[in-house]
PDB file of C-alpha atoms in Angstrom:
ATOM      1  CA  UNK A   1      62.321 151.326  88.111  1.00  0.00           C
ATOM      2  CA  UNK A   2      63.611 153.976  85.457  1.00  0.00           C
ATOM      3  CA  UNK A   3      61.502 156.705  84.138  1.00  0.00           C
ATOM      4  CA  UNK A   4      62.371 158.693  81.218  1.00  0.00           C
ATOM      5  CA  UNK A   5      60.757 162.215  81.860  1.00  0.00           C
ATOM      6  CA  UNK A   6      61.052 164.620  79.004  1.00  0.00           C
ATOM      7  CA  UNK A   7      59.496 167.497  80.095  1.00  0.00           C
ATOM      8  CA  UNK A   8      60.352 171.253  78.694  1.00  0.00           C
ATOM      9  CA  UNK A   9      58.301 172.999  81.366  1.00  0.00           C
ATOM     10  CA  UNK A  10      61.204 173.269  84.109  1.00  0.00           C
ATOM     11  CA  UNK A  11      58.303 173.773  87.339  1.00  0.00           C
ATOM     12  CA  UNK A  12      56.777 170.584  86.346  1.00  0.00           C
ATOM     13  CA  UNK A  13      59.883 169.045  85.713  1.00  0.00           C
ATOM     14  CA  UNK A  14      60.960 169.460  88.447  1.00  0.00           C
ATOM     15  CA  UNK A  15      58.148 168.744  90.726  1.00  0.00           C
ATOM     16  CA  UNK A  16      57.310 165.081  88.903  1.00  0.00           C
ATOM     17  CA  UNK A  17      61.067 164.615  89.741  1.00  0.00           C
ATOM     18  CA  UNK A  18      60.641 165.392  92.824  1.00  0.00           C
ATOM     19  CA  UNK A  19      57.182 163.296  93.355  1.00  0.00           C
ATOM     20  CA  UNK A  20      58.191 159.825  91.609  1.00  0.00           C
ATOM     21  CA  UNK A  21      61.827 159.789  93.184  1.00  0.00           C
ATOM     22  CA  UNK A  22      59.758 159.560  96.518  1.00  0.00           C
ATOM     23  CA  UNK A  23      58.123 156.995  95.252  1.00  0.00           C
ATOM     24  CA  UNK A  24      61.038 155.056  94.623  1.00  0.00           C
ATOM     25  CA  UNK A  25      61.458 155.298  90.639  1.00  0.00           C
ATOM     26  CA  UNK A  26      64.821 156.532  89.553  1.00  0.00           C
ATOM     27  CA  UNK A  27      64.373 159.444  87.303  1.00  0.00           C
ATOM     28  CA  UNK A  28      66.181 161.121  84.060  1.00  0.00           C
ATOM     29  CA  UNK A  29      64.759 164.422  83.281  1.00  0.00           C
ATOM     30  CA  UNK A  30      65.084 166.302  80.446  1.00  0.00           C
ATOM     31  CA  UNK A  31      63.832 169.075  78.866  1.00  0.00           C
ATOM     32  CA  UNK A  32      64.138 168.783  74.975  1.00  0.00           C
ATOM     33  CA  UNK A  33      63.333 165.999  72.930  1.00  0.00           C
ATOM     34  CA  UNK A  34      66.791 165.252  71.332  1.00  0.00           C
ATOM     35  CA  UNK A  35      68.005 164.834  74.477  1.00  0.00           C
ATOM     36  CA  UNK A  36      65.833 162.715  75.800  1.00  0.00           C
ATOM     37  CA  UNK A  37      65.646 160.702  72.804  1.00  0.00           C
ATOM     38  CA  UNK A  38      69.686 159.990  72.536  1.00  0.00           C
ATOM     39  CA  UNK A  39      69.136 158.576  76.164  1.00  0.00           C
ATOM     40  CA  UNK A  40      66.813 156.158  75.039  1.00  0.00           C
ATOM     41  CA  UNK A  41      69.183 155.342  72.508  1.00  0.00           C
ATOM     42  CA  UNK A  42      71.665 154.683  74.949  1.00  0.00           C
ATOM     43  CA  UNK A  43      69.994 153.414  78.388  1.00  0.00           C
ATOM     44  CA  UNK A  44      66.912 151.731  78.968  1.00  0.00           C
ATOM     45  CA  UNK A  45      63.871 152.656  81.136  1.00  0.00           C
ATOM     46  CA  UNK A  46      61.069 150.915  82.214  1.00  0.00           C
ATOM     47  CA  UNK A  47      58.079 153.795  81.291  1.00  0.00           C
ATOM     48  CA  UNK A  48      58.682 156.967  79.325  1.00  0.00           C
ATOM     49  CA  UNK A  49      56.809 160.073  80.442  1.00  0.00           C
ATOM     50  CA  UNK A  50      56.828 162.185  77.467  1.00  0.00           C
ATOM     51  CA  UNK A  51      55.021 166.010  76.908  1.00  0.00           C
ATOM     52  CA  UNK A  52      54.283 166.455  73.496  1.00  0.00           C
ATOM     53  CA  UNK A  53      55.213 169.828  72.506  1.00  0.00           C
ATOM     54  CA  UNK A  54      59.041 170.122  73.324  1.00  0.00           C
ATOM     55  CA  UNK A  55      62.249 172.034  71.261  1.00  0.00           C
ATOM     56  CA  UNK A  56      64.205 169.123  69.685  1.00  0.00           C
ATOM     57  CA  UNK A  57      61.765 166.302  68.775  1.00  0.00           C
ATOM     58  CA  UNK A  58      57.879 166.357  69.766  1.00  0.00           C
ATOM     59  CA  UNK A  59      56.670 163.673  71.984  1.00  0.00           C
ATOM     60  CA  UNK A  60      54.837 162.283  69.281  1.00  0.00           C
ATOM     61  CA  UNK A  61      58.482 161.984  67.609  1.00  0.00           C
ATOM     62  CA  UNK A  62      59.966 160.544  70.252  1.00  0.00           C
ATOM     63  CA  UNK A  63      57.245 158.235  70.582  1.00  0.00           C
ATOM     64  CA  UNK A  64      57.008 157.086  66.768  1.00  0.00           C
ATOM     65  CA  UNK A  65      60.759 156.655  67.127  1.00  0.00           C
ATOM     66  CA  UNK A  66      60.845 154.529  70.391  1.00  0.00           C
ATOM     67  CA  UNK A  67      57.835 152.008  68.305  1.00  0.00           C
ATOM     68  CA  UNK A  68      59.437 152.159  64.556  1.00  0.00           C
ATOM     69  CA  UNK A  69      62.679 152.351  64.629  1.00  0.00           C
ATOM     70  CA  UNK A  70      63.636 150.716  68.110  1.00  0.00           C
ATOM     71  CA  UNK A  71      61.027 148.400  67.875  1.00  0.00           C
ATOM     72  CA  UNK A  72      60.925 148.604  71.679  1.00  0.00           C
ATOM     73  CA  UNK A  73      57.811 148.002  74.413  1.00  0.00           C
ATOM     74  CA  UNK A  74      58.930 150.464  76.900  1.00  0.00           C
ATOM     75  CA  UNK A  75      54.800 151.532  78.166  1.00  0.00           C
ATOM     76  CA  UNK A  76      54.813 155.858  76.797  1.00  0.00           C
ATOM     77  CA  UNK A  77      52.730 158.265  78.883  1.00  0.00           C
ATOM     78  CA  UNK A  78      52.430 161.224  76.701  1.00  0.00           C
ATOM     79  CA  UNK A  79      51.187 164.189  78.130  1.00  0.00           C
ATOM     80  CA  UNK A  80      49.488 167.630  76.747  1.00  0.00           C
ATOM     81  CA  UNK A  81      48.289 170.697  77.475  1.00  0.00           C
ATOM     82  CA  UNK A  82      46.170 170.678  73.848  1.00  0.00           C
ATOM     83  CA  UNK A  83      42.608 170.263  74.223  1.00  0.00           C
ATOM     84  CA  UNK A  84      42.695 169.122  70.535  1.00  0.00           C
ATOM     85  CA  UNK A  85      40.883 165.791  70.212  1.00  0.00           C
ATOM     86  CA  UNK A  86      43.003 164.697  67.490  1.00  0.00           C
ATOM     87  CA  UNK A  87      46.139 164.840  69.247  1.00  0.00           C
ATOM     88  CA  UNK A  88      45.508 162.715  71.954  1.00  0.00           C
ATOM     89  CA  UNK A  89      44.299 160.217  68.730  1.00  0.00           C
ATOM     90  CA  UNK A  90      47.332 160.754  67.174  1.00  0.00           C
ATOM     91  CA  UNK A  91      49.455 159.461  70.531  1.00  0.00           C
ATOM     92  CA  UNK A  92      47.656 156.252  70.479  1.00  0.00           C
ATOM     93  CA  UNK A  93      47.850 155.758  66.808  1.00  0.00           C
ATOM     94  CA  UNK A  94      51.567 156.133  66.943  1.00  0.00           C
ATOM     95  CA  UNK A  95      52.088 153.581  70.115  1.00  0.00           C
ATOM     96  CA  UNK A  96      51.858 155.765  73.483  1.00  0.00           C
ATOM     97  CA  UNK A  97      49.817 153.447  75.819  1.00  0.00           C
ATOM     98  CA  UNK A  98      48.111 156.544  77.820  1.00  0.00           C
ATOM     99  CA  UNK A  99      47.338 160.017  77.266  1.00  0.00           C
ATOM    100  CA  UNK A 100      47.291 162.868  79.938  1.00  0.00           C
ATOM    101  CA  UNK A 101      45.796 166.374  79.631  1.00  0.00           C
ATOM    102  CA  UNK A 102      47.829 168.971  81.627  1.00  0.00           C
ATOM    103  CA  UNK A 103      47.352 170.149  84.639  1.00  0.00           C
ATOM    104  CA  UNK A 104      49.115 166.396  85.264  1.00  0.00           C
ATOM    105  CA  UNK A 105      48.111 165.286  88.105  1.00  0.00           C
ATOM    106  CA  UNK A 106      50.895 163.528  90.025  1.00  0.00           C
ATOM    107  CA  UNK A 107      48.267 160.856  91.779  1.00  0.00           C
ATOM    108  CA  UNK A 108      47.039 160.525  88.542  1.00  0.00           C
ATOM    109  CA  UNK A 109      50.091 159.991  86.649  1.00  0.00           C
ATOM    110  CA  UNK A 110      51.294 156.949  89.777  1.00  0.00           C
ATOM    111  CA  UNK A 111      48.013 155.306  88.759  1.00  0.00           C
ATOM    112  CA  UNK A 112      48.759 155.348  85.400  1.00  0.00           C
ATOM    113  CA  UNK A 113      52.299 154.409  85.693  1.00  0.00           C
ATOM    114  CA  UNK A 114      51.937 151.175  88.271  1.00  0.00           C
ATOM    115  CA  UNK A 115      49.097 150.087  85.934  1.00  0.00           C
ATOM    116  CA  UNK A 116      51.306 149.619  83.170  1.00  0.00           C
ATOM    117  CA  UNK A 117      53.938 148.278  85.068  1.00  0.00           C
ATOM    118  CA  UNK A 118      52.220 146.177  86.663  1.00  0.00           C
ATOM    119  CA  UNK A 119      53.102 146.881  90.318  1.00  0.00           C
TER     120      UNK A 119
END
């Protein structure tokens, strides 16, 4: 399976990396937005994991790109540290299928992920 992480924060970056290429998933990290969104443009993953508030494009962006102008499925985990209640209703409005407030937990996050992949 191919994850999309896009991820600015380079510790937890690198330690969701770390945890879901253990669990088997192969893994793209990133840690802007444009990046991360040209690879979608060019590859295609089975779940984005997106933060919200990354240099480039937001994870709102890159989520109201990936439903709009893709028109693609792909299940969107975006994930925060804002305790703002409208944010997290924003995400869903746009098309993420689950929300996440940071600290992420990586158990968490596995639960989330295999649910919406079905595994």
């Amino acid at each position: 399976m191919k994850v999309l992480l896009a991820e600015d924060n380079e510790i937890l970056r690198t330690s969701l990396s770390f945890f879901l290429k253990k669990q088997g998933f192969e893994v793209s990290p990133f840690s802007n937005g444009k990046e991360a969104l040209e690879s979608i443009k060019e590859r295609s993953y089975d779940i984005i994991l997106t933060d919200i508030n990354m240099p480039g494009f937001s994870g709102l962006e890159i989520t109201e790109y990936v439903r709009n102008t893709l028109h693609l499925e792909t299940p969107i985990i975006v994930f925060t540290s804002s305790t703002v209640e409208q944010t997290e209703l924003d995400s869903f409005r746009i098309g993420a299928n689950e929300f996440i407030a940071k600290p992420v937990s990586p158990a968490i996050l596995l639960i989330r992920m295999n649910k919406l992949l079905n595994k």
